Amino acid sequence: MMSIKETMLSIVALGGVNEIGKNMYVVQYADDIVVIDCGSKFPDESLLGIDVIVPDISFLLENQDKVRALVVTHGHEDHIGGIPYILKQMNMPIYATGLTLGLIEGKLREHGLLRDSELHHINSDSEIDLGSMTLSFFSTNHSIPDCLGIAFHTPEGTVVHTGDFKFDLTPVNEQYADIHKMADLGKNGVLALLSESTNAERPGFTPSERLVGEHIEEAFIKATQKIFISTFASNVHRLQQVIDAAVKTNRKIALLGRSMVNVVSIASSLGYLKMAEEMLIEATEVNKYEPHRIVVLCTGSQGEPMAALSRLASSNHRQVEVLRGDTVILAATPIPGNERNVARIVDNLFELGAKVIYGSGTVTGMHVSGHASQDELKLMLTLMKPKYFIPIHGEFRMMHQHRLLAEAVGVESDNIFILKNGDVVDIQNQVASQSRKIPTGNTLVDGLGIGDVGNVVLRDRKHLSEDGILIVVITLSKADGKILSGPDTISRGFVYVRESEGLIEEVNRITVTEVQKLLEENVSQWNVYKQSIKESIGRFLFAKTKRRPMILPIIIQI
Amino acid sequence: MMSIKETMLSIVALGGVNEIGKNMYVVQYADDIVVIDCGSKFPDESLLGIDVIVPDISFLLENQDKVRALVVTHGHEDHIGGIPYILKQMNMPIYATGLTLGLIEGKLREHGLLRDSELHHINSDSEIDLGSMTLSFFSTNHSIPDCLGIAFHTPEGTVVHTGDFKFDLTPVNEQYADIHKMADLGKNGVLALLSESTNAERPGFTPSERLVGEHIEEAFIKATQKIFISTFASNVHRLQQVIDAAVKTNRKIALLGRSMVNVVSIASSLGYLKMAEEMLIEATEVNKYEPHRIVVLCTGSQGEPMAALSRLASSNHRQVEVLRGDTVILAATPIPGNERNVARIVDNLFELGAKVIYGSGTVTGMHVSGHASQDELKLMLTLMKPKYFIPIHGEFRMMHQHRLLAEAVGVESDNIFILKNGDVVDIQNQVASQSRKIPTGNTLVDGLGIGDVGNVVLRDRKHLSEDGILIVVITLSKADGKILSGPDTISRGFVYVRESEGLIEEVNRITVTEVQKLLEENVSQWNVYKQSIKESIGRFLFAKTKRRPMILPIIIQI
């Protein structure tokens, strides 16, 4: 571990740059470390069998005595999803707003960690003293309520982390952003700004969530039968607008999907969702009402195969049915990678005779982004007037575009740092430099294992997935090398043995030939036998089938 | 097999409906069967290890004596990719235009099938007599030259198959569509129209390919160093426009990527691509020219990991390098599913300091679709005035939208048939009905195997890919059941054994316990031993790891 100078301010990305997901940043001054967010990310198709990815926190483990707090900006998975896995490795006090804490608590309860956690409820007016730093906060707009930006006031100067944000000047439920606080921070001097880059490729200004509300209301007025509407459960603002439209059109609401029920319950009890209790009905009661008196609010807008919408589309839901003439609204744009699953659902809904409102939110008006577009990013940069700028929360091209925006509003090109995970920006005497790197990366979670699946295992899974496995077992006498049993060949995922007896017979013959040849040559290392059987069978099978199954010779000596 | 009445006209989809890919349609009158197209499709992620999917042609195999011809509308993979695999099962005469035949010949040569194939060169003026039917043709516009629509003149009436089309009123290289022939067909009466539905969800009129040419030329004029431009090799029109822009800006062209070299060679030799020979240079010569005298035309616009663009972006190409200040143009919109790979390439190109023109073609102007949008589909329906309409070539929602367009221009709702693969529309005495179904589906190609990988093998591959395999081998004495060797446990893709010795020891212990218990109970069926070992180990591992590897007990008796 490298030591940090006592009066040095350091900013580290442990996760969240060059990727969308598993956000985790560190601000350190002298001996005080504050962690921002602890997200998770879903594995891509190359990480076979992996459930979720969280940041590698070796750096924090080595500096446990210095870690003062985990401060969480908001309650999305890419900001809170890693918390249970990290807390299993080390405990630390957690600071977050009400809704964010509510969602974190749910996770900790599931993992049996709630009792031992130290949770602190803060809001945008809070101030926290953490050793040499004081933290203050400002509210931002985003696709979930109760989001914070953070200002770290250190002896070296002020560092601002925006969290995820957009500027919604007409927000739902009066969740206004603290634009005056942001202006004050800028006026008083921001040494370094960390600002999110998700939409840095998009020109213009992201529309207000209100726009979606208007389109929902229009669609509700037009619909003559049941309405199904699917969106992200965590988008409480949008849920509120669905509720408002249901009230206006005199419809009851049924909730489908575990996370929808969960978020509505947390958000209502904490006051983030305003709804008369009698608005809600059980899924089992849907059929007791006239169709034009019903809204079903459900999960699955990203085409998740096990979620409510997918089951409805394939007529597989136990309690509720989509019938000819019903309206189905997908109030979400498919995230890249999910298009095919969403398309399959739309196909099925049309087959059922439903009227489906689907496609890009920009076209349907049924979705707006929760992230700032280029003009809003420039507005944030202009408000903060930072000396140094670090684009975060995005893939390389997004951070690159964000850099161009910063340059356009006057940030010095040399004062902009595009980081990779593990890169450190050190600031001393008001001068920033980037020369150090700390070890970090992906920690893979598979079942109960955190970080125990490595490259060898993944490479094997990939190999197995493509052409399967072929196991050849042969038993030899220790005394004279005579074959006592076998060779027996078993295949899984390669060919269905009954259909390929000739092939398997030839594999057995090759095995015997190889073994006898090596015995005659008095070769005694079994690894040589295994390698040679593997190669001969491999060559034979590739010539015959153009496939390369994993070949596993097992030699038993009695 | 159902017999077909002697004077009945039948239309069958063997592939291409409810999917994008593997197009194959059949028109049969009495004893004469004509096949239209023979495409392939790429497997989705659930079909592990499968290389390509082609139509199941059981119906044609059962009716070999009646199959008169395979007529191919154009040279895209989803129309010709299945030909080699089908010809291996049955031979038939193939009719296609020059460029299409050139591309088919390449495939047949690779598969060693060219010598035995019967290929007929046709053009849009050809007429073919095939038993009771006469076929005539009309040219269409599409993203590859030399495309045909087909009219089947039968005693029952005329059936028209559009092939893939758009209406490009200002086509490149004067590849005009035969709009007057289409009008004549309509005037003389079209009994049934089969029209493609790819863009039936898109409002408006697809822009002309010329638009892309204008944007390419602008970008070429602006660029001060090397230009890299990547697009679909088969889009010969676009290649022509790249060549034209290179001529105008006084740049030489180097080709990278096997299919680019291949298509340019075929298309030039057949006269579809007009280019002075001295325009082309070898990749090895690129560095001999000043950067502003070079265009590199390459494959990989869909982010294919092994293609030229991907290798350039990761500085992995042996002959050519992307340098700071070079321009890279992605002249293609990513096909759904390819976004992530394309994004990774853009990230890498920005890291290299390139200026990258990327994103949706609608925004960059660097791509237009080759398929008709809603207004063009309505134009085709209006020209043809069909009595019966069968939307083809699309997923369900596209065919559904195409149906709505047909209804809007006056086709009777009851006269529109949305088919599934295998569905048959029979027409007799000018009355169409859909009641029969013939067996069809996906034929999976894995290596040299056509159709030999079934559900069992795929299920095993899936299982293996998620949690790997654990093999337990134990050798027992035939005489007294004593353990002669083992148990030995081998795992692949589950855990890396060195890191989990305790776990493996416990697995071995469980195996011994199970075997001894069953021996004491005098159980003699080895299947019972295997099942019981499998279950006990499975329970233990799931409790310890929350993973479910495939467990394969091997019991050897000596």
PDB file of N, CA and C in Angstrom, chain A residues 10 44 74 136 158 166 186 206 213 234 250 273 278 409 414 419 422 431 435 445 450 452 480 484 547:
ATOM      1  N   SER A  10      -7.168  13.252  -2.038  1.00  0.00           N
ATOM      2  CA  SER A  10      -7.127  12.273  -3.128  1.00  0.00           C
ATOM      3  C   SER A  10      -8.530  11.862  -3.530  1.00  0.00           C
ATOM      4  N   ASP A  44     -22.093  -9.312 -18.266  1.00  0.00           N
ATOM      5  CA  ASP A  44     -22.436  -9.503 -19.672  1.00  0.00           C
ATOM      6  C   ASP A  44     -22.375 -10.992 -19.983  1.00  0.00           C
ATOM      7  N   HIS A  74     -28.214   7.955  -3.930  1.00  0.00           N
ATOM      8  CA  HIS A  74     -29.615   7.618  -4.202  1.00  0.00           C
ATOM      9  C   HIS A  74     -29.781   6.108  -4.280  1.00  0.00           C
ATOM     10  N   SER A 136     -21.513  18.558   3.051  1.00  0.00           N
ATOM     11  CA  SER A 136     -22.843  19.150   2.936  1.00  0.00           C
ATOM     12  C   SER A 136     -23.477  18.609   1.657  1.00  0.00           C
ATOM     13  N   THR A 158     -12.867  22.457  -1.836  1.00  0.00           N
ATOM     14  CA  THR A 158     -14.145  21.753  -1.896  1.00  0.00           C
ATOM     15  C   THR A 158     -14.205  20.845  -3.123  1.00  0.00           C
ATOM     16  N   LYS A 166     -30.553  15.284 -13.305  1.00  0.00           N
ATOM     17  CA  LYS A 166     -30.994  16.051 -14.454  1.00  0.00           C
ATOM     18  C   LYS A 166     -31.537  17.357 -13.868  1.00  0.00           C
ATOM     19  N   GLY A 186     -20.506  27.015  -6.279  1.00  0.00           N
ATOM     20  CA  GLY A 186     -19.655  27.520  -7.348  1.00  0.00           C
ATOM     21  C   GLY A 186     -19.062  28.885  -7.002  1.00  0.00           C
ATOM     22  N   THR A 206     -32.881  17.222 -21.261  1.00  0.00           N
ATOM     23  CA  THR A 206     -33.795  16.095 -21.039  1.00  0.00           C
ATOM     24  C   THR A 206     -35.168  16.615 -20.610  1.00  0.00           C
ATOM     25  N   GLY A 213     -46.270  12.154 -17.659  1.00  0.00           N
ATOM     26  CA  GLY A 213     -47.570  12.198 -16.984  1.00  0.00           C
ATOM     27  C   GLY A 213     -48.686  12.589 -17.941  1.00  0.00           C
ATOM     28  N   SER A 234     -38.670   1.631  -9.265  1.00  0.00           N
ATOM     29  CA  SER A 234     -38.047   2.688  -8.465  1.00  0.00           C
ATOM     30  C   SER A 234     -38.397   4.086  -8.948  1.00  0.00           C
ATOM     31  N   ASN A 250     -60.982   7.482 -12.768  1.00  0.00           N
ATOM     32  CA  ASN A 250     -61.826   6.642 -11.917  1.00  0.00           C
ATOM     33  C   ASN A 250     -61.508   5.148 -12.056  1.00  0.00           C
ATOM     34  N   LEU A 273     -44.944   8.801  -1.933  1.00  0.00           N
ATOM     35  CA  LEU A 273     -46.005   8.470  -2.874  1.00  0.00           C
ATOM     36  C   LEU A 273     -47.311   8.831  -2.195  1.00  0.00           C
ATOM     37  N   GLU A 278     -57.730   3.322  -0.506  1.00  0.00           N
ATOM     38  CA  GLU A 278     -58.766   2.560  -1.225  1.00  0.00           C
ATOM     39  C   GLU A 278     -58.513   2.504  -2.739  1.00  0.00           C
ATOM     40  N   VAL A 409     -17.305  25.014 -22.049  1.00  0.00           N
ATOM     41  CA  VAL A 409     -17.740  26.057 -21.101  1.00  0.00           C
ATOM     42  C   VAL A 409     -16.557  26.631 -20.328  1.00  0.00           C
ATOM     43  N   ASP A 414      -6.144  20.860 -19.667  1.00  0.00           N
ATOM     44  CA  ASP A 414      -5.186  20.109 -18.835  1.00  0.00           C
ATOM     45  C   ASP A 414      -5.729  19.814 -17.445  1.00  0.00           C
ATOM     46  N   LEU A 419     -10.586   9.113 -15.906  1.00  0.00           N
ATOM     47  CA  LEU A 419      -9.991   8.034 -15.097  1.00  0.00           C
ATOM     48  C   LEU A 419     -10.406   6.654 -15.588  1.00  0.00           C
ATOM     49  N   GLY A 422      -9.590   2.616 -10.397  1.00  0.00           N
ATOM     50  CA  GLY A 422      -8.310   2.445  -9.710  1.00  0.00           C
ATOM     51  C   GLY A 422      -7.398   3.656  -9.851  1.00  0.00           C
ATOM     52  N   VAL A 431      -2.756  21.945  -6.678  1.00  0.00           N
ATOM     53  CA  VAL A 431      -2.312  21.390  -7.954  1.00  0.00           C
ATOM     54  C   VAL A 431      -2.663  19.893  -8.008  1.00  0.00           C
ATOM     55  N   SER A 435      -0.978  10.135 -11.047  1.00  0.00           N
ATOM     56  CA  SER A 435       0.162   9.273 -11.324  1.00  0.00           C
ATOM     57  C   SER A 435       0.016   7.924 -10.640  1.00  0.00           C
ATOM     58  N   VAL A 445     -19.860 -12.225  -8.119  1.00  0.00           N
ATOM     59  CA  VAL A 445     -20.679 -12.939  -7.144  1.00  0.00           C
ATOM     60  C   VAL A 445     -21.417 -14.071  -7.855  1.00  0.00           C
ATOM     61  N   ILE A 450     -18.381 -14.814  -3.065  1.00  0.00           N
ATOM     62  CA  ILE A 450     -18.022 -13.452  -3.454  1.00  0.00           C
ATOM     63  C   ILE A 450     -16.570 -13.455  -3.875  1.00  0.00           C
ATOM     64  N   ASP A 452     -14.929 -15.768  -5.625  1.00  0.00           N
ATOM     65  CA  ASP A 452     -14.208 -17.037  -5.705  1.00  0.00           C
ATOM     66  C   ASP A 452     -14.244 -17.660  -7.110  1.00  0.00           C
ATOM     67  N   ASP A 480       0.502 -54.870 -14.285  1.00  0.00           N
ATOM     68  CA  ASP A 480       0.984 -55.117 -15.644  1.00  0.00           C
ATOM     69  C   ASP A 480       0.405 -54.174 -16.691  1.00  0.00           C
ATOM     70  N   LEU A 484      -8.328 -53.104 -17.099  1.00  0.00           N
ATOM     71  CA  LEU A 484      -9.252 -53.845 -16.248  1.00  0.00           C
ATOM     72  C   LEU A 484     -10.703 -53.482 -16.554  1.00  0.00           C
ATOM     73  N   ARG A 547     -16.179 -29.845 -34.196  1.00  0.00           N
ATOM     74  CA  ARG A 547     -16.465 -29.343 -32.850  1.00  0.00           C
ATOM     75  C   ARG A 547     -15.290 -29.681 -31.947  1.00  0.00           C
TER      76      ARG A 547
END
